[in-house]
CSV table of C-alpha atoms and ligand atoms in Angstrom, one decimal:
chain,number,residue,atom,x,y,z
J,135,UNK,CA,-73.1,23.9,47.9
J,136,UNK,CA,-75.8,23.3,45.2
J,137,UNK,CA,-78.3,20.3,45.0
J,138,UNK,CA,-80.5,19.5,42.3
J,139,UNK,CA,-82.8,16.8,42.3
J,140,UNK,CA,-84.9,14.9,39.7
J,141,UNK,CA,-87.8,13.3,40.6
J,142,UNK,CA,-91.2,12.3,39.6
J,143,UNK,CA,-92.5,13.3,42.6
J,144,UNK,CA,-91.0,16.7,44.1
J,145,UNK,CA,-93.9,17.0,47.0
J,146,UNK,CA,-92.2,14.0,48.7
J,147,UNK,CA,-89.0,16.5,49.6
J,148,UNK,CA,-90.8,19.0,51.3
J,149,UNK,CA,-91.6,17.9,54.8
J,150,UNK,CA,-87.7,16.4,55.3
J,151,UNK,CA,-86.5,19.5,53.5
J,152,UNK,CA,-88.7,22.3,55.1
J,153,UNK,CA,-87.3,21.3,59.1
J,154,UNK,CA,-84.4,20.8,61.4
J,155,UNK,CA,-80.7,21.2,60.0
J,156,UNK,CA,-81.4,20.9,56.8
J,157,UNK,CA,-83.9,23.7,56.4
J,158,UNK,CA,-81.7,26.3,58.5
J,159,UNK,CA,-78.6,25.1,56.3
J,160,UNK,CA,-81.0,26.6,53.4
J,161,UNK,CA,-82.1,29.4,55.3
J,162,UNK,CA,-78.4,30.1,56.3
J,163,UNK,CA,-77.0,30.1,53.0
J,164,UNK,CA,-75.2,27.0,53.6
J,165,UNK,CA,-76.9,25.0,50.4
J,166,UNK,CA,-79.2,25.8,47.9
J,167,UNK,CA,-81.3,22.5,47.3
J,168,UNK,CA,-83.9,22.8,43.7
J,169,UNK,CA,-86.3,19.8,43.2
J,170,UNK,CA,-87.0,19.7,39.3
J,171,UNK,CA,-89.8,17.5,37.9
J,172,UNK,CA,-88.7,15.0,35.3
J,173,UNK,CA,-92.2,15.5,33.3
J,174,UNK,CA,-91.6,18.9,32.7
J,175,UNK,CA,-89.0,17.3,30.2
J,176,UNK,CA,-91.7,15.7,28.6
J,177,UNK,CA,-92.8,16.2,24.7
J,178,UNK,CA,-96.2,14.5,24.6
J,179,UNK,CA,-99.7,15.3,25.1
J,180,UNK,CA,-99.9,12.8,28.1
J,181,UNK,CA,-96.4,13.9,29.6
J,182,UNK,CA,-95.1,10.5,29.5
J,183,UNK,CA,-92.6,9.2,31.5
J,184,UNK,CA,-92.6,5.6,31.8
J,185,UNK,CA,-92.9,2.6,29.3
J,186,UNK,CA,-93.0,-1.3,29.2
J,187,UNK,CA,-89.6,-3.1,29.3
J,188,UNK,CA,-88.2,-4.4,25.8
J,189,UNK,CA,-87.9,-8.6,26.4
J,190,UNK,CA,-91.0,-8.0,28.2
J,191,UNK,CA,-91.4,-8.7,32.0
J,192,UNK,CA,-93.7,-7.2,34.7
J,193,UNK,CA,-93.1,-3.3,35.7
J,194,UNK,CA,-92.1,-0.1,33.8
J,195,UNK,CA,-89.0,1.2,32.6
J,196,UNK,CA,-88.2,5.2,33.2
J,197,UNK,CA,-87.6,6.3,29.7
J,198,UNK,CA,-84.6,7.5,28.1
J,199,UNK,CA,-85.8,10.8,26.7
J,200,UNK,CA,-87.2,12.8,29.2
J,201,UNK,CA,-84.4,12.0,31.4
J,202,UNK,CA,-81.8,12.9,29.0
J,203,UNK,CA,-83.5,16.1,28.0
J,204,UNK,CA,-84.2,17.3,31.8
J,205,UNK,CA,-80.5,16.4,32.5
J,206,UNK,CA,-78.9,18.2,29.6
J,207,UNK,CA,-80.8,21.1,30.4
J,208,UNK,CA,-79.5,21.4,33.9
J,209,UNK,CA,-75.7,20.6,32.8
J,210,UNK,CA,-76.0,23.5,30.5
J,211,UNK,CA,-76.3,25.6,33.1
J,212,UNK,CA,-74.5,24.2,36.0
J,213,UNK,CA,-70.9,21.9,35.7
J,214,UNK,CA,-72.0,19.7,38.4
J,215,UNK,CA,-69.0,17.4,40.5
J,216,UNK,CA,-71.2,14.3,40.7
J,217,UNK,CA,-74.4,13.1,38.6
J,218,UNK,CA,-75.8,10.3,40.9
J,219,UNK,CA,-78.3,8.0,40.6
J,220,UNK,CA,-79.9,6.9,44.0
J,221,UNK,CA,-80.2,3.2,43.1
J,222,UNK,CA,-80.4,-0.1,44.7
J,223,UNK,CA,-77.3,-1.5,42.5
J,224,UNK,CA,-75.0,1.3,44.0
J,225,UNK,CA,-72.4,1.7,46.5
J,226,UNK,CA,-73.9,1.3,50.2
J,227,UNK,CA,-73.9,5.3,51.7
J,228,UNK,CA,-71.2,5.4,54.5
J,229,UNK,CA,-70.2,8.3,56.3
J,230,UNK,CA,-67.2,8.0,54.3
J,231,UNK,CA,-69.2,8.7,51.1
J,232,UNK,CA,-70.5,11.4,53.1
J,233,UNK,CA,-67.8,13.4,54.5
J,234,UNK,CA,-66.5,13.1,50.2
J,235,UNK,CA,-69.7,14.3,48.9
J,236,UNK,CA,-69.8,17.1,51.3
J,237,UNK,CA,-66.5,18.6,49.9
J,238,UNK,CA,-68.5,19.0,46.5
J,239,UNK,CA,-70.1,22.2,44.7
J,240,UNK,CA,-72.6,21.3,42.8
J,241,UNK,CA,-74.5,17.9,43.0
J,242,UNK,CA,-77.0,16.5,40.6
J,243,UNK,CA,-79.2,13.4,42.4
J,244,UNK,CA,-81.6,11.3,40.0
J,245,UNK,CA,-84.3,9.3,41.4
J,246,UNK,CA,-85.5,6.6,39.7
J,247,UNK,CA,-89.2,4.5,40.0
J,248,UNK,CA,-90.9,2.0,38.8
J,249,UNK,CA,-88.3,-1.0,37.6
J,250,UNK,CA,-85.7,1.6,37.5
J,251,UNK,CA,-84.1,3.6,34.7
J,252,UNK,CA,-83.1,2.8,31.2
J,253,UNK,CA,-79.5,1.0,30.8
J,254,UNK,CA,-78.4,4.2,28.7
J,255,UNK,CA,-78.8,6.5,31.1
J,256,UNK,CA,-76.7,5.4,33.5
J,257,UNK,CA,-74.0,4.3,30.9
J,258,UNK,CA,-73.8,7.9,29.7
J,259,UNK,CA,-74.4,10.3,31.8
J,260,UNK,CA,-74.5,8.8,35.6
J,261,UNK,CA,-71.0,9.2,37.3
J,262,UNK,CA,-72.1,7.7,40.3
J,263,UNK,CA,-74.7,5.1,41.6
J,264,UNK,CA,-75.6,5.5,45.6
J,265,UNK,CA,-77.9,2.4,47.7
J,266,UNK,CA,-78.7,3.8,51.5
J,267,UNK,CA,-79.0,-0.1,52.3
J,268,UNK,CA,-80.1,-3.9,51.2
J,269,UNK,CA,-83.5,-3.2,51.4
J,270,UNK,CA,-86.2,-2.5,48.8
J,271,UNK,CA,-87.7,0.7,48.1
J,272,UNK,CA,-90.5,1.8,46.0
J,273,UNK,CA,-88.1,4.7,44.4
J,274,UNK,CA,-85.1,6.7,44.8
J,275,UNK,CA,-86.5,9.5,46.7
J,276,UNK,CA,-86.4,8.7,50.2
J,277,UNK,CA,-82.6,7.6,49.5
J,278,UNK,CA,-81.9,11.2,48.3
J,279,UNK,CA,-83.7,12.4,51.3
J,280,UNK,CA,-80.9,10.3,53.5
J,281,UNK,CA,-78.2,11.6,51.4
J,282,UNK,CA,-79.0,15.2,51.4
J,283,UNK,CA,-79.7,15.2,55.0
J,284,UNK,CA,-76.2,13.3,55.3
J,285,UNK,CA,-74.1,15.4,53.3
J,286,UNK,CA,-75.7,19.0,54.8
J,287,UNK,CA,-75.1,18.2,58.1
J,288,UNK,CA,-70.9,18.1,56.8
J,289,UNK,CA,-70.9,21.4,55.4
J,290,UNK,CA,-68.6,23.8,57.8
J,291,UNK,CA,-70.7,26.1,59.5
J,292,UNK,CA,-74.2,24.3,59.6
J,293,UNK,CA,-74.0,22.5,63.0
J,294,UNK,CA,-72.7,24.6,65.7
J,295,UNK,CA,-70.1,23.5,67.7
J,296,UNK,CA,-72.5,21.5,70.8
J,297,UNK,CA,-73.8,19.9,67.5
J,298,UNK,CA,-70.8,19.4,65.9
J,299,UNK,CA,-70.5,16.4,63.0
J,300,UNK,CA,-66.9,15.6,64.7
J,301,UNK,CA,-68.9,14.4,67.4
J,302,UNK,CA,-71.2,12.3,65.8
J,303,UNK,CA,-70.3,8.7,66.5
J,304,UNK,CA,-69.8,7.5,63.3
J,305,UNK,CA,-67.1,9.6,62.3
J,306,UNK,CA,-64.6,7.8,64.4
J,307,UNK,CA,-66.3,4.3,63.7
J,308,UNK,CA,-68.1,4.0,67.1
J,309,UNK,CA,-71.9,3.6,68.3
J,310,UNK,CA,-72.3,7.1,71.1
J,311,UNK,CA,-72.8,6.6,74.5
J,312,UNK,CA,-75.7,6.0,76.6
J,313,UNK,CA,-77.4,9.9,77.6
J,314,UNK,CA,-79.2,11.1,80.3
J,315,UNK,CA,-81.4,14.1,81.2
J,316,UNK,CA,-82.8,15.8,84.4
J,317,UNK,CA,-84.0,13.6,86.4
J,318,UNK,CA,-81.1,12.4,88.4
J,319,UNK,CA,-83.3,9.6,89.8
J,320,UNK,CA,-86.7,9.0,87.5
J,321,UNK,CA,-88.4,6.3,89.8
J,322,UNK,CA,-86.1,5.3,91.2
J,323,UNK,CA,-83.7,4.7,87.8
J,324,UNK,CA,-80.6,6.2,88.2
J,325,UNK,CA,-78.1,8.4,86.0
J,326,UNK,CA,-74.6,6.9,87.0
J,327,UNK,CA,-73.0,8.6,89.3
J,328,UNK,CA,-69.9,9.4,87.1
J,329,UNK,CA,-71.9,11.5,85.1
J,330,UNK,CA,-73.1,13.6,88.3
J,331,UNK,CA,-69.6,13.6,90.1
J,332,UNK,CA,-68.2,17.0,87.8
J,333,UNK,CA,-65.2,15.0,87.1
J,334,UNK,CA,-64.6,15.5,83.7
J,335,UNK,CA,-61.5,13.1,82.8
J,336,UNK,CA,-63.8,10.4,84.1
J,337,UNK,CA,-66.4,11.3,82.3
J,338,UNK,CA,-64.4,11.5,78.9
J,339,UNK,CA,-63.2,8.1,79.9
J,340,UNK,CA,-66.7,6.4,80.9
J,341,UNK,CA,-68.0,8.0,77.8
J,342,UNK,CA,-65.5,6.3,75.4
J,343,UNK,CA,-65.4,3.0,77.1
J,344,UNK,CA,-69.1,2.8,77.0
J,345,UNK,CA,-69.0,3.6,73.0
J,346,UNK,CA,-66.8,1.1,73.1
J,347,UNK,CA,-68.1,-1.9,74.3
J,348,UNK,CA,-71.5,-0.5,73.1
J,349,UNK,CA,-69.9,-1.1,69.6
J,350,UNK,CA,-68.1,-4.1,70.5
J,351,UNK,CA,-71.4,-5.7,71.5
J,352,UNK,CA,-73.4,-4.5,69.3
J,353,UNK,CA,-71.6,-3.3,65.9
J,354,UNK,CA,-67.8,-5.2,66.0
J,355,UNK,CA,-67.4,-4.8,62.2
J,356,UNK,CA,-67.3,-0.9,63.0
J,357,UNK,CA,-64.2,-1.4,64.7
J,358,UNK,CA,-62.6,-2.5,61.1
J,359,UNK,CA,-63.9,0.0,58.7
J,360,UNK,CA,-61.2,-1.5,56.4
J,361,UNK,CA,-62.1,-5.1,56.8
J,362,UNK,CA,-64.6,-6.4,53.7
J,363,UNK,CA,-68.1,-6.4,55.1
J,364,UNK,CA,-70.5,-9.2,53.4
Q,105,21W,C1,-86.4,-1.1,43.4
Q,105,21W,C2,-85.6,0.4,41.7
Q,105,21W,C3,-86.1,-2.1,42.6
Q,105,21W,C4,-85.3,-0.6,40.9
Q,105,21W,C5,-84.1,-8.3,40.6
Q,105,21W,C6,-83.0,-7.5,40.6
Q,105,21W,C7,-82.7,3.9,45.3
Q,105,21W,C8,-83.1,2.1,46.7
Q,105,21W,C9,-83.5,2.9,45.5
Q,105,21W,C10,-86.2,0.2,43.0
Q,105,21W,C11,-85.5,-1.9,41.3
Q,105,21W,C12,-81.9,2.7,47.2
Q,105,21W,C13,-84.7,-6.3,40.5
Q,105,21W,C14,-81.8,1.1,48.9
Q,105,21W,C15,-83.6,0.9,47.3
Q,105,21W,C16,-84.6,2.6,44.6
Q,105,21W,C17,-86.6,1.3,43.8
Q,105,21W,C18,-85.2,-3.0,40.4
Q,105,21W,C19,-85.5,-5.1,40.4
Q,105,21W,N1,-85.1,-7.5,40.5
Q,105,21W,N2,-81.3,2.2,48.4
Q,105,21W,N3,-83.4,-6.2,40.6
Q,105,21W,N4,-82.9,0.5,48.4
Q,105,21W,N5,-85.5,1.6,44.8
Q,105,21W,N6,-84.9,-4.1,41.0
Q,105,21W,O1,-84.6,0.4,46.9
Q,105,21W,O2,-84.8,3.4,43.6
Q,105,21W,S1,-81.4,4.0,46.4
């Protein structure tokens, strides 16, 4: 799989990107993820990016051109699956949108800043608008962060099987289990005793009955993926 990202700010990748899962999923061969700087698309003297709304109104508008230009470039060279722009206005990330993404090629993210992006940009070229949640963000970046960790993590072949995504707990709807490591008794609290008997039908069980009323208690809509959530 490919990822390309725009951005106005490319250093902000490089910690997330350059550790864990996602930076042996690069060094593995698993994805090839290029951050591109949207002012290198730039015509002017000053390497503008950014100007004042038309109708007026406090904050600036990403502009049109640049944009455009940085993203024709790349589509010239690369027929990407998805062109998506990381926004607030977009579908909320599931792992659903996850494990679909994952299936992809060649993805092309956009991050926006400032007020957002101008109108025409998503009209004409975005296919797809993703929001990582209701909450408000000073850009797009950190969402693409989220998504590309996300959607790595799904490729075949980067987790190994004790890792494995089909064991993550979202991927059948349900919060995981409660864990515990050496010591058996760390002052005096205890690891259950299930857990230490070797049984392990009964630990299966006590595993998915604690998801479940762990997700019951704590996340119920989970249990209905199919149910509206408001
Ligand atoms: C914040 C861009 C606000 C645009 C009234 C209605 C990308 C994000 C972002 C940002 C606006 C994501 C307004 C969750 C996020 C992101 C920066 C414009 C002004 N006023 N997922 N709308 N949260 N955020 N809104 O913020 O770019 S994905």
């Amino acid at each position: 799989m490919k990822i390309d990202i725009l951005t106005l700010f490319p250093e902000m990748f490089l910690g997330p990107f350059n550790h864990s899962i996602v930076k042996r999923a690069q060094d593995k061969g698993h994805v090839v993820i290029n951050l591109y700087n949207i002012r290198d698309w730039t015509s002017d003297k000053h390497r503008t990016v950014d100007d004042y709304a038309y109708g007026g109104g406090a904050g600036m508008v990403m502009m049109v051109e640049p944009v455009v230009r940085c993203i024709e470039d790349l589509k010239s060279r690369t027929d990407y699956d998805e062109i998506i722009y990381l926004s607030p206005d977009g579908e909320l990330l599931d792992q659903s949108h996850s494990n679909q993404l994952s299936l992809n090629q060649n993805l092309l993210l956009l991050c926006g800043h400032y007020k957002g992006i101008d109108e025409r940009i998503r009209e004409h070229f975005i296919t797809r608008e993703i929001s990582i949640g209701d909450y408000v963000l000073s850009g797009g970046e950190l969402a693409a962060i989220v998504l590309t960790d996300a959607v790595i993590r799904l490729i075949p072949g980067v987790l190994n099987d004790e890792t494995s995504a089909l064991s993550d707990s979202f991927q059948d709807h349900l919060l995981s289990p409660p864990v515990y490591s050496r010591p058996a008794d760390f002052r005096g609290y205890k690891v259950p005793d299930v857990l230490l008997s070797g049984n392990d039908k009964e630990i299966v069980k006590w595993r998915f009955e604690e998801s479940l009323k762990r997700t019951q208690q704590r996340r119920p809509h989970l249990l209905n993926p199919d149910e509206l959530q408001v």
